[in-house]
JSON list of C-alpha atoms in Angstrom, two decimals:
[
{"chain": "A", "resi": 508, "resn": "UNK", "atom": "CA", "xyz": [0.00, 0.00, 0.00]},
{"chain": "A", "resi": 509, "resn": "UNK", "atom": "CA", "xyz": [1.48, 3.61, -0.53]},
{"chain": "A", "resi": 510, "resn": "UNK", "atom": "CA", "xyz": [1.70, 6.09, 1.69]},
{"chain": "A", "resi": 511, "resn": "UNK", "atom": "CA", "xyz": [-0.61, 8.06, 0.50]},
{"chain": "A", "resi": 512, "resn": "UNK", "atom": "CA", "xyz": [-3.20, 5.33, 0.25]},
{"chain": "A", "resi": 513, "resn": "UNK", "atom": "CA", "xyz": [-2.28, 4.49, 3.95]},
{"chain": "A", "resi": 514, "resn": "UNK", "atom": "CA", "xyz": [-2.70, 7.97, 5.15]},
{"chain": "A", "resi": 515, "resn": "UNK", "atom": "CA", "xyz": [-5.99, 8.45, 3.58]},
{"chain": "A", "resi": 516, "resn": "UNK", "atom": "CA", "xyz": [-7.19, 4.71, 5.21]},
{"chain": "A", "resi": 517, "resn": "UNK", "atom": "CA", "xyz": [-6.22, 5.92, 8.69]},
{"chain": "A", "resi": 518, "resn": "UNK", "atom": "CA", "xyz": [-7.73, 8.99, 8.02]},
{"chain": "A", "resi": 519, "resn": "UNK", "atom": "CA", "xyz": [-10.85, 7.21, 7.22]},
{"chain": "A", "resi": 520, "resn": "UNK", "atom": "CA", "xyz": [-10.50, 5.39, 10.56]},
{"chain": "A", "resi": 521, "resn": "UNK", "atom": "CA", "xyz": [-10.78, 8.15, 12.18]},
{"chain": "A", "resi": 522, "resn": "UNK", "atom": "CA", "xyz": [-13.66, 9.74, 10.61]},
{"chain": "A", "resi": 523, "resn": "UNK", "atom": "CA", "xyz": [-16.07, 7.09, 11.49]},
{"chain": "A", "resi": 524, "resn": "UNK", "atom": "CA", "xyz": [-15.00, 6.24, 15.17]},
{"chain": "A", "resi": 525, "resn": "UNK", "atom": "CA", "xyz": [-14.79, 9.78, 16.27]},
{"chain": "A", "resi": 526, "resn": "UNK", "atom": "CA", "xyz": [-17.34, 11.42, 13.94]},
{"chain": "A", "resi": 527, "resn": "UNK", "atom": "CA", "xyz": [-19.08, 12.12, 16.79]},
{"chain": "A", "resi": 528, "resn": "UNK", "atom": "CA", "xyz": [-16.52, 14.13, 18.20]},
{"chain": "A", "resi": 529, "resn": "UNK", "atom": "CA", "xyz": [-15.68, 16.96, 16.08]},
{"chain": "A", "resi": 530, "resn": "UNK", "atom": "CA", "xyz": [-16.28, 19.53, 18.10]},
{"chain": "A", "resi": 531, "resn": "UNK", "atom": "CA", "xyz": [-13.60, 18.42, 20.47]},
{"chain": "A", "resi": 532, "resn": "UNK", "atom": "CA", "xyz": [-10.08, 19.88, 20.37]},
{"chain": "A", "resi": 533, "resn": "UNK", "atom": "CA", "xyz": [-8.19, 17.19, 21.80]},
{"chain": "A", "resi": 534, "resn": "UNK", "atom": "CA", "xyz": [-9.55, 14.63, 18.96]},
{"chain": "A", "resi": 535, "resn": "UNK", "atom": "CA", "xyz": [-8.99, 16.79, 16.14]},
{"chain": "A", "resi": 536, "resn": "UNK", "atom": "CA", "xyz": [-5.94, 14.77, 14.82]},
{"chain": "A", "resi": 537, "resn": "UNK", "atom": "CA", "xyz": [-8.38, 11.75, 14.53]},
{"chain": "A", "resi": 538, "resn": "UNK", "atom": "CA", "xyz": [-10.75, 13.17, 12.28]},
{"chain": "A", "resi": 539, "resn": "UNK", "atom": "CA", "xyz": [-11.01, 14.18, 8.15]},
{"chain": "A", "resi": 540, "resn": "UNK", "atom": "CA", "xyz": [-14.62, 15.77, 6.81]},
{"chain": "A", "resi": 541, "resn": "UNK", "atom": "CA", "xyz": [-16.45, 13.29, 4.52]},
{"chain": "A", "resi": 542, "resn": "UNK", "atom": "CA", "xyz": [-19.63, 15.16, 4.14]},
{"chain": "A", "resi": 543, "resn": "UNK", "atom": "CA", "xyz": [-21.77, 12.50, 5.02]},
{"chain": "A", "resi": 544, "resn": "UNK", "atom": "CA", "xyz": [-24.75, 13.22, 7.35]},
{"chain": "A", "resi": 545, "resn": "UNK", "atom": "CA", "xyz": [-25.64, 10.54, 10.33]},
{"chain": "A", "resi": 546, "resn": "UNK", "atom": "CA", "xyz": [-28.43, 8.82, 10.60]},
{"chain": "A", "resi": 547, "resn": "UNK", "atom": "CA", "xyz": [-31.02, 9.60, 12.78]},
{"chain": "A", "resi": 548, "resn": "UNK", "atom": "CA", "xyz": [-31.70, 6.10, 14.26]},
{"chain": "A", "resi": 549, "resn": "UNK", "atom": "CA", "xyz": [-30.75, 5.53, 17.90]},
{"chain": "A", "resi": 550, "resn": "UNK", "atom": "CA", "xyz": [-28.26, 3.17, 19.00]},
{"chain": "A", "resi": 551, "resn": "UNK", "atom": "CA", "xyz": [-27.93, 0.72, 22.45]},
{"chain": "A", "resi": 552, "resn": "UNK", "atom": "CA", "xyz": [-25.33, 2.10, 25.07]},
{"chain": "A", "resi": 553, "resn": "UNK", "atom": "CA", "xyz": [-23.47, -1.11, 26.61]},
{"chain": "A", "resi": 554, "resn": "UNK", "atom": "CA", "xyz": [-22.43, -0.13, 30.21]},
{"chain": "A", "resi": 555, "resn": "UNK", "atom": "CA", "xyz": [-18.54, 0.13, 31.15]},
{"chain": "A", "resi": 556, "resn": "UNK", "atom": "CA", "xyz": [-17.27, -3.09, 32.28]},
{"chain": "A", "resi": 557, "resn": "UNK", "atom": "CA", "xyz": [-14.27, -3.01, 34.81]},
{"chain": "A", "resi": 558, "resn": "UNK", "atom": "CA", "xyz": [-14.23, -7.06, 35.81]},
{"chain": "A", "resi": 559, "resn": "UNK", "atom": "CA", "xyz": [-11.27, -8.61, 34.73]},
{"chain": "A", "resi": 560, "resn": "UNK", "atom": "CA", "xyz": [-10.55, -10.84, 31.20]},
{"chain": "A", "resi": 561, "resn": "UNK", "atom": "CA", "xyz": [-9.41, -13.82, 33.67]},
{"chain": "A", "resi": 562, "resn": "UNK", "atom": "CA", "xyz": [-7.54, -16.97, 31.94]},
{"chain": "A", "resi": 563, "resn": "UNK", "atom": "CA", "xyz": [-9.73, -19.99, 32.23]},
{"chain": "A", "resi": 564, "resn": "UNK", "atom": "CA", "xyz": [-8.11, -23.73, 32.40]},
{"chain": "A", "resi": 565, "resn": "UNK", "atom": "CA", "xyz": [-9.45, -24.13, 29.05]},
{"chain": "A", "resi": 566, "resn": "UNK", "atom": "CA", "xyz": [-8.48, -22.26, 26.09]},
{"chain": "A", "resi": 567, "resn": "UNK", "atom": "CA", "xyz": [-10.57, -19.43, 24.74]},
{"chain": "A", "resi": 568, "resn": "UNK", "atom": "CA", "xyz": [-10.52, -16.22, 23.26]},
{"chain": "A", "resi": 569, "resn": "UNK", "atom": "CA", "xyz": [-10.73, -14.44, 26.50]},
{"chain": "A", "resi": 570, "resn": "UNK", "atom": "CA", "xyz": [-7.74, -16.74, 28.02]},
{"chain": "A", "resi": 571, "resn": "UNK", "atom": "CA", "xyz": [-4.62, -14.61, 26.74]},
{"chain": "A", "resi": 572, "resn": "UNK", "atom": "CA", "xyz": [-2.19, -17.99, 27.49]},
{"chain": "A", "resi": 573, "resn": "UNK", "atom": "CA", "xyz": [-0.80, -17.01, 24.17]},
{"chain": "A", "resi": 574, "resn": "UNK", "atom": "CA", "xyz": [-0.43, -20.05, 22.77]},
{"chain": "A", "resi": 575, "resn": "UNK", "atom": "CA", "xyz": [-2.77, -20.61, 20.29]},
{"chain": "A", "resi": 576, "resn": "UNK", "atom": "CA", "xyz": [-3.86, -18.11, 17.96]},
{"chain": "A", "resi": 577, "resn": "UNK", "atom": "CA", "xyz": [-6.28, -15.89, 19.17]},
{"chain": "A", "resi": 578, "resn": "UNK", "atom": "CA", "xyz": [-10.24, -16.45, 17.64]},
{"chain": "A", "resi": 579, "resn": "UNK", "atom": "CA", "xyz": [-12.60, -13.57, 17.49]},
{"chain": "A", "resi": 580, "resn": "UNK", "atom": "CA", "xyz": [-15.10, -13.48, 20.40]},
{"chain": "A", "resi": 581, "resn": "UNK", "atom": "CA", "xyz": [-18.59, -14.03, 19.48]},
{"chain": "A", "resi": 582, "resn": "UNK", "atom": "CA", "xyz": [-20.64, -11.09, 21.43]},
{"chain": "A", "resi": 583, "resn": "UNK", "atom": "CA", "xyz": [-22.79, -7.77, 20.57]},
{"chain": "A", "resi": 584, "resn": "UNK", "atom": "CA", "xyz": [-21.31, -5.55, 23.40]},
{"chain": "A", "resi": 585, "resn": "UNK", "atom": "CA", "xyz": [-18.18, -3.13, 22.27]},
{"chain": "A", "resi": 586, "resn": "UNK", "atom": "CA", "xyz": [-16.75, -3.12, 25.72]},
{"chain": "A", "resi": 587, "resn": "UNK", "atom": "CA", "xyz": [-16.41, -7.29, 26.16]},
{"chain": "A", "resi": 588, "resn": "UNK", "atom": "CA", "xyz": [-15.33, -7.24, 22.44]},
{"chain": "A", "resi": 589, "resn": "UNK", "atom": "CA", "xyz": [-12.70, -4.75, 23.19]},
{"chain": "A", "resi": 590, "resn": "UNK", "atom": "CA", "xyz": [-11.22, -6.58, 25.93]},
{"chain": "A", "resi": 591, "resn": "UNK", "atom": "CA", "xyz": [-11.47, -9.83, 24.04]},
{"chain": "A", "resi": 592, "resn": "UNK", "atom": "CA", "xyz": [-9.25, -8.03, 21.31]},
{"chain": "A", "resi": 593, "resn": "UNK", "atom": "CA", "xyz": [-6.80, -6.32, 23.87]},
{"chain": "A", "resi": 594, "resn": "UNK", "atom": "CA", "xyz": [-5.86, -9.70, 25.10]},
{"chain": "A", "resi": 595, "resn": "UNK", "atom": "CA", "xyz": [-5.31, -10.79, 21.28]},
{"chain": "A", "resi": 596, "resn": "UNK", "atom": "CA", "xyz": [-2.91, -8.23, 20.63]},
{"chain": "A", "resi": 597, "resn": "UNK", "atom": "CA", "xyz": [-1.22, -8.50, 23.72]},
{"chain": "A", "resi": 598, "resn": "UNK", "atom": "CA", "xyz": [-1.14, -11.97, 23.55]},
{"chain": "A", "resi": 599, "resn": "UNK", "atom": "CA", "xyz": [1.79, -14.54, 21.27]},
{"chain": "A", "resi": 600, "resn": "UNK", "atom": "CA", "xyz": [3.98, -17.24, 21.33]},
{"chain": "A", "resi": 601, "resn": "UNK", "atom": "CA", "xyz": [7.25, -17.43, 19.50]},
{"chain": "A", "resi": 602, "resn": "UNK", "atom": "CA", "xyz": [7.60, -21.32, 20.08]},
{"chain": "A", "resi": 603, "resn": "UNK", "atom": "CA", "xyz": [4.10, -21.88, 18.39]},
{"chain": "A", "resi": 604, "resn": "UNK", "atom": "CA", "xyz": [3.23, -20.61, 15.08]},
{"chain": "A", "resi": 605, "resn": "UNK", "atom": "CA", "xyz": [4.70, -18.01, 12.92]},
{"chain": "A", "resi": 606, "resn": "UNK", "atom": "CA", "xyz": [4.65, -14.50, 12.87]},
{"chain": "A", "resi": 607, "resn": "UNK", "atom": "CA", "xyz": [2.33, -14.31, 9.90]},
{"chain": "A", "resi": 608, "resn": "UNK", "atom": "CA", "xyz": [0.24, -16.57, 11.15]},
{"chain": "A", "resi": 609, "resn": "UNK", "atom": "CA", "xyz": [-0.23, -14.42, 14.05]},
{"chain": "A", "resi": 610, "resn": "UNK", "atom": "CA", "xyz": [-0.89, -11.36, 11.59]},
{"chain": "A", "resi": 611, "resn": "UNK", "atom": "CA", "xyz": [-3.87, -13.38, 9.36]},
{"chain": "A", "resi": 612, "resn": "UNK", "atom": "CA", "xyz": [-5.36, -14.66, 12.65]},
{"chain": "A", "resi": 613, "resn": "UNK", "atom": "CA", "xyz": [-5.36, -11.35, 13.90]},
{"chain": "A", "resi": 614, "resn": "UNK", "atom": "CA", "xyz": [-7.05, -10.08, 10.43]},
{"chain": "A", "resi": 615, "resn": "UNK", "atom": "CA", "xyz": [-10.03, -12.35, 11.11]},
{"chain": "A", "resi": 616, "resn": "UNK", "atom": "CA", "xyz": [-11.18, -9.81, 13.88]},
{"chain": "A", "resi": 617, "resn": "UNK", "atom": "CA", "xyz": [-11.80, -7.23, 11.34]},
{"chain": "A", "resi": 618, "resn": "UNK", "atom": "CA", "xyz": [-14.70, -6.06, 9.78]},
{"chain": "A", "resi": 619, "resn": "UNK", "atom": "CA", "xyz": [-15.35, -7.46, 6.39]},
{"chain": "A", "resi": 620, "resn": "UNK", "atom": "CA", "xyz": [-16.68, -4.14, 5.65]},
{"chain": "A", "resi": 621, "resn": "UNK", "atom": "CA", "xyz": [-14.91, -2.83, 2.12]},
{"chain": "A", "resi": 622, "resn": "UNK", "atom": "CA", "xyz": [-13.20, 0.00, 2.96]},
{"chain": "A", "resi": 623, "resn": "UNK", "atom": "CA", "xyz": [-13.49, 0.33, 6.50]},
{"chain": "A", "resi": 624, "resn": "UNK", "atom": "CA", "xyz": [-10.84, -1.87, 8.19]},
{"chain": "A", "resi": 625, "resn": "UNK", "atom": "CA", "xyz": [-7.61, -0.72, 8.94]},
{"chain": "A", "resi": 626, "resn": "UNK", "atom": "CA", "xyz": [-4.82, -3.94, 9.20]},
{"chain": "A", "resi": 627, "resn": "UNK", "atom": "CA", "xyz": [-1.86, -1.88, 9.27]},
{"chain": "A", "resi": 628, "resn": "UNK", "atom": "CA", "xyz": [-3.02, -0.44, 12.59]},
{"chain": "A", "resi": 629, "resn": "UNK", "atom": "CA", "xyz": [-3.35, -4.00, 13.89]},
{"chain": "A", "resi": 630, "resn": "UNK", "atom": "CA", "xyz": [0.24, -4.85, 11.77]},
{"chain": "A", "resi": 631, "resn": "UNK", "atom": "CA", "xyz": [1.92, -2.21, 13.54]},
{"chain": "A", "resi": 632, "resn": "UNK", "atom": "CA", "xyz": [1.30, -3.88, 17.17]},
{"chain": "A", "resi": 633, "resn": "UNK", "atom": "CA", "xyz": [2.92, -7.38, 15.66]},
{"chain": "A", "resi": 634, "resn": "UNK", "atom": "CA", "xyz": [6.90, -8.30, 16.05]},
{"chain": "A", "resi": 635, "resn": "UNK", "atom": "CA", "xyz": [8.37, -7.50, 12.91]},
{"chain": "A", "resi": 636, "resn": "UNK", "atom": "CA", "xyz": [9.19, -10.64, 10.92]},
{"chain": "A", "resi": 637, "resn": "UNK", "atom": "CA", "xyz": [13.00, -10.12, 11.79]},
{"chain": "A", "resi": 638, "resn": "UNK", "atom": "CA", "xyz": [11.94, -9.07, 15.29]},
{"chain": "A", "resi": 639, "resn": "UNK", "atom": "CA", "xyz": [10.15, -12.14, 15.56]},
{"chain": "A", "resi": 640, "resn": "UNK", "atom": "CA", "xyz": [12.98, -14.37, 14.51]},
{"chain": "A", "resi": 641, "resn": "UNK", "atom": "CA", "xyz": [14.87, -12.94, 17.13]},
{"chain": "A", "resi": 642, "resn": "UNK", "atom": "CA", "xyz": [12.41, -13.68, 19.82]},
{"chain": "A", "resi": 643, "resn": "UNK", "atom": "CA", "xyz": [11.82, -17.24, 19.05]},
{"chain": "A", "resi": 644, "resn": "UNK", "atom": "CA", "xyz": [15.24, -17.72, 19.28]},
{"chain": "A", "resi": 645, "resn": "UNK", "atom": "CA", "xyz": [14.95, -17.37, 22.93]},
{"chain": "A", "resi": 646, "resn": "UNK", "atom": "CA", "xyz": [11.38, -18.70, 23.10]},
{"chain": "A", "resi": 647, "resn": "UNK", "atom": "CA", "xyz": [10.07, -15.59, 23.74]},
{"chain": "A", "resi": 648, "resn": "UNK", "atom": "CA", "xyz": [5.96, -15.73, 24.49]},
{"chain": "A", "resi": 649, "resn": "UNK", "atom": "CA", "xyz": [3.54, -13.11, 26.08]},
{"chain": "A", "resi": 650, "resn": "UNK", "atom": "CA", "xyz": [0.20, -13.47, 28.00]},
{"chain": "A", "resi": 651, "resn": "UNK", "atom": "CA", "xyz": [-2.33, -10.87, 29.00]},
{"chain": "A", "resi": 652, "resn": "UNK", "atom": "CA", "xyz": [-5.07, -10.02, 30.87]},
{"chain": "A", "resi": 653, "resn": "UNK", "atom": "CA", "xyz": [-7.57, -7.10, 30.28]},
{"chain": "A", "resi": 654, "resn": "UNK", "atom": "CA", "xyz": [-8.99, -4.90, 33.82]},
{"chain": "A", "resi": 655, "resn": "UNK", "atom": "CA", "xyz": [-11.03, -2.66, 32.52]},
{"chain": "A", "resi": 656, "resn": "UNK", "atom": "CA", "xyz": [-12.48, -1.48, 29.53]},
{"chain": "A", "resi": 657, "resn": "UNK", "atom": "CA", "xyz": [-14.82, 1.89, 28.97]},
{"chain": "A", "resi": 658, "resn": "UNK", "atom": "CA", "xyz": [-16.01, 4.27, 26.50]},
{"chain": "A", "resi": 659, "resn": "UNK", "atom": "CA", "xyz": [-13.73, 7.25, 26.47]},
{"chain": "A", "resi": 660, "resn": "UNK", "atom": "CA", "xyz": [-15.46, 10.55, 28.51]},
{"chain": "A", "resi": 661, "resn": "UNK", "atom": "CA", "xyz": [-15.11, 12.85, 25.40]},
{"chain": "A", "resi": 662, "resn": "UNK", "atom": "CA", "xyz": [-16.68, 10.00, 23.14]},
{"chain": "A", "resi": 663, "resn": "UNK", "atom": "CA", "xyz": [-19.34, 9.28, 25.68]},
{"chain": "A", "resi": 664, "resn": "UNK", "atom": "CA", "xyz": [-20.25, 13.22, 26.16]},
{"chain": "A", "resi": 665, "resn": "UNK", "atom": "CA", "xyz": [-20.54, 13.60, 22.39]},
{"chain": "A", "resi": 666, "resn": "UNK", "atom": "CA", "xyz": [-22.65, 10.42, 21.90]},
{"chain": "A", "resi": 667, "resn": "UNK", "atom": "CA", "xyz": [-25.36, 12.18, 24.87]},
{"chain": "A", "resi": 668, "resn": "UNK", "atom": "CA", "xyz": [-25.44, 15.39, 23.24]},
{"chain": "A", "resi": 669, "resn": "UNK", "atom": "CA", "xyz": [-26.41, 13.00, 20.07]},
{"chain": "A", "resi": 670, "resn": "UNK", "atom": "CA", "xyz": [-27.16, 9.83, 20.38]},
{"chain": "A", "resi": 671, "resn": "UNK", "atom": "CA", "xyz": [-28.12, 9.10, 16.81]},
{"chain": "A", "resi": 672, "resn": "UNK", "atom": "CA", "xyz": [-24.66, 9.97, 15.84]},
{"chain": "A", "resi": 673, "resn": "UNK", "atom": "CA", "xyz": [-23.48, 6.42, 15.97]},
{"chain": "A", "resi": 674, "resn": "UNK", "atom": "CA", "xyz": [-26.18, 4.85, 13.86]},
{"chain": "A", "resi": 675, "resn": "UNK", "atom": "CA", "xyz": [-23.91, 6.12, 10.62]},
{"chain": "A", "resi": 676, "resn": "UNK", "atom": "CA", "xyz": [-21.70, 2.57, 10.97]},
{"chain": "A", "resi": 677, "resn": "UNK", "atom": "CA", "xyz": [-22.25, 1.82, 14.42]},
{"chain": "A", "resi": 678, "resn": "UNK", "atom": "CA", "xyz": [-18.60, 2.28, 15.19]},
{"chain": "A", "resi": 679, "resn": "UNK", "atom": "CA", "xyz": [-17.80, 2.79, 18.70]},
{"chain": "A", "resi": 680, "resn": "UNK", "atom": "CA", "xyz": [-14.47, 3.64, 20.96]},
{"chain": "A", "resi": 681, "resn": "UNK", "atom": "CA", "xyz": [-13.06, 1.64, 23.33]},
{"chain": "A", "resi": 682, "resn": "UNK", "atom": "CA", "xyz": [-10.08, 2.00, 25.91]},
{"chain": "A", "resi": 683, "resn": "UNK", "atom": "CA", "xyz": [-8.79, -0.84, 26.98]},
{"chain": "A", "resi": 684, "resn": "UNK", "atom": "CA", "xyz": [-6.07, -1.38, 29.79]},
{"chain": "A", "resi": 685, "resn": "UNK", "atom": "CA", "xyz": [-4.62, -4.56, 31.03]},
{"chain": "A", "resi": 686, "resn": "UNK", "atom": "CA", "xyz": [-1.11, -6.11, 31.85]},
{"chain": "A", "resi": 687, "resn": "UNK", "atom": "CA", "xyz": [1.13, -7.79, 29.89]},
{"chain": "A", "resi": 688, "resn": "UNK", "atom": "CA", "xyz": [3.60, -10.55, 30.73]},
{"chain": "A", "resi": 689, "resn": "UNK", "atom": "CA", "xyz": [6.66, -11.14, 29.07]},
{"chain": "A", "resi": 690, "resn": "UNK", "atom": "CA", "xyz": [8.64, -14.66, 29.42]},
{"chain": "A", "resi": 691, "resn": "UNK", "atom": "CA", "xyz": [11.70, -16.87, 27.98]},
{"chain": "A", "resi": 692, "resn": "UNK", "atom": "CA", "xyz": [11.93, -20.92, 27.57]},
{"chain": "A", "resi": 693, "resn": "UNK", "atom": "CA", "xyz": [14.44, -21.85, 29.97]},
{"chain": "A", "resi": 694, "resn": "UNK", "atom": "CA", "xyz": [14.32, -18.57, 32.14]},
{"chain": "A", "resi": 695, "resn": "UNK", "atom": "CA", "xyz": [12.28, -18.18, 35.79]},
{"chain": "A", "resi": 696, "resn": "UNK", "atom": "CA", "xyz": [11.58, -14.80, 35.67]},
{"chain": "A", "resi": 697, "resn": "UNK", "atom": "CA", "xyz": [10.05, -12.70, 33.10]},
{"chain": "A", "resi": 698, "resn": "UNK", "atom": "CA", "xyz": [8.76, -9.05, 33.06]},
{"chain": "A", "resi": 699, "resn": "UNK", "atom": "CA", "xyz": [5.52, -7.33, 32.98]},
{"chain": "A", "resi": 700, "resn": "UNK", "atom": "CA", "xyz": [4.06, -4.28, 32.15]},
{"chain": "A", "resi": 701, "resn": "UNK", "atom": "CA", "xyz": [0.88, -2.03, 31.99]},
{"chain": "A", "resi": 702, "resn": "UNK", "atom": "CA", "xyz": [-0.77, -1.38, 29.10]},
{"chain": "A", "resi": 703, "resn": "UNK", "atom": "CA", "xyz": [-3.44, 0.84, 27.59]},
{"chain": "A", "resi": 704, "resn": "UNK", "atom": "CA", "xyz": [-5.30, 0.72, 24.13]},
{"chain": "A", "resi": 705, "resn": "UNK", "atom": "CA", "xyz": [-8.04, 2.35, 22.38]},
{"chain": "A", "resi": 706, "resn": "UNK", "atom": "CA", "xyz": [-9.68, 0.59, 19.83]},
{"chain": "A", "resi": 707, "resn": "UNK", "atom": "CA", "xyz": [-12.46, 1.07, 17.27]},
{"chain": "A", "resi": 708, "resn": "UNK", "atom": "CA", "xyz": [-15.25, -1.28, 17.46]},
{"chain": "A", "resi": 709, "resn": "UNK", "atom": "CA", "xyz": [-17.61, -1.93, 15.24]},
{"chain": "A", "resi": 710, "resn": "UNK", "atom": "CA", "xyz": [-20.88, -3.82, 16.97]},
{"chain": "A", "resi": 711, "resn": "UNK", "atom": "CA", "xyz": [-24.43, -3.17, 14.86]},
{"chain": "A", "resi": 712, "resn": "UNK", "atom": "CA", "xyz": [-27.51, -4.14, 15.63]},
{"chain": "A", "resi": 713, "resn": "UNK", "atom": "CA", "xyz": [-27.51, -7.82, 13.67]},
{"chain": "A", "resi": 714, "resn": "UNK", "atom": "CA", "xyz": [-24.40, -9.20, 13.86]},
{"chain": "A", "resi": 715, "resn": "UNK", "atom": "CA", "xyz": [-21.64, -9.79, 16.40]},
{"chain": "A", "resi": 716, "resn": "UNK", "atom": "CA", "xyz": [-18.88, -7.45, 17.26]},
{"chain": "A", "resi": 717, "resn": "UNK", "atom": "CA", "xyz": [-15.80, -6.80, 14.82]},
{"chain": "A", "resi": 718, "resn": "UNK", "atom": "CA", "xyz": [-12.78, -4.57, 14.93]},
{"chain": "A", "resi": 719, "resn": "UNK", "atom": "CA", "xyz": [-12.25, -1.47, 12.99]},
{"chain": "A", "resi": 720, "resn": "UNK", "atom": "CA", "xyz": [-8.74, -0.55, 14.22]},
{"chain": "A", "resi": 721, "resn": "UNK", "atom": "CA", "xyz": [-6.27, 0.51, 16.74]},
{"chain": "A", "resi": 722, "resn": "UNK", "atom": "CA", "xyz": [-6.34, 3.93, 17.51]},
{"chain": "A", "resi": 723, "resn": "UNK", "atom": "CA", "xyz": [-3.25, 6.05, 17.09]},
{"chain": "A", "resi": 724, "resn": "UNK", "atom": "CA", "xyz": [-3.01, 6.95, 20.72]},
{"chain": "A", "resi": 725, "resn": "UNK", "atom": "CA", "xyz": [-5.25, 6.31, 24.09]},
{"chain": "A", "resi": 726, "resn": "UNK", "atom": "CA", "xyz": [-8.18, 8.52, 24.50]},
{"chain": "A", "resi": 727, "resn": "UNK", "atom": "CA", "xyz": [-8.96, 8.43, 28.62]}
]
């Protein structure tokens, strides 16, 4: 893809998370005019969820082991969805599967919607290929968890003043933050860190939850 191409796709990103939020100065970098005129039709307002993505025994979507490649989650609430996806790109395991394997798993989270998706803001949280190499020479693998997850306050002010903003793609934002864990074959200790994402989520009415993209940076 060429830069320019890439710009305008990220650009377009932007547009339809946060076109809700134009008025707001801190946002502006987010957002391109496209002259198109929301719809009218009111939209469902899933409630902030701060219980923690826990790893179950069993494998699943939600489990951030990291070592199988992540699945989308099958749900209709942004806020589960976005934690569900948090963990997935937090998540990976040098020792089992490849780095592009990792990248086309994490693909099949996005929306099928032409024109919409952005991968390269998914690609860009992914090892490099010659990064990657490097870690599985060590056996390098991460696993995650995800806290809490909310709407951010600008995007939630902007949806109240009006609420039939969304209904254009039903495209929502969603911070994220969770811990990640960092660990070697062969090594005891590993490291771990806090981290912090904000997402765009796309969740209409009649079908489950897909991503959009990964913002550029966190909106609180």
């Amino acid at each position: 893809m060429s830069g320019g191409a890439l710009v305008r796709r990220r650009a377009l990103l932007g547009t339809v998370v946060l076109v809700a939020l134009v008025a707001l100065a801190g946002l502006f970098s987010y957002l391109t005019h496209d002259g198109r005129a929301p719809s009218n039709q009111p939209s469902a307002k899933p409630s902030p969820s701060s219980s923690p993505v826990s790893a179950p025994a069993s494998l699943s979507p939600l489990s951030g082991d990291g070592t199988t490649l992540p699945v989308p989650l099958d749900t209709h609430d942004p806020i589960v969805f976005g934690k569900a996806v948090a963990v997935a790109l937090w998540s990976y395991d040098t020792r089992a599967y490849s780095q592009p394997e990792l990248v086309a798993a994490l693909h099949r989270w996005l929306t099928p919607e032409q024109g919409l998706a952005d991968p390269t803001s998914v690609d860009h949280l992914v090892p490099s290929p010659v990064l990657w190499g490097r870690m599985a020479d060590s056996g390098q693998y991460a696993t995650a968890s995800a806290a809490e997850a909310h709407f951010p306050d600008s995007f939630t002010r902007a949806l109240q003043a009006d609420p039939g903003a969304i209904a254009q793609a039903y495209v929502y934002a969603v911070t994220v933050s969770g811990r990640q864990s960092i660990a070697w074959s062969g090594v005891r200790e590993g490291g771990a860190e806090d981290r912090s994402v904000t997402l765009a989520v796309q969740c209409r009415p009649d079908r489950p939850c897909v991503l959009v993209g990964v913002m550029p940076s966190v909106a609180p």
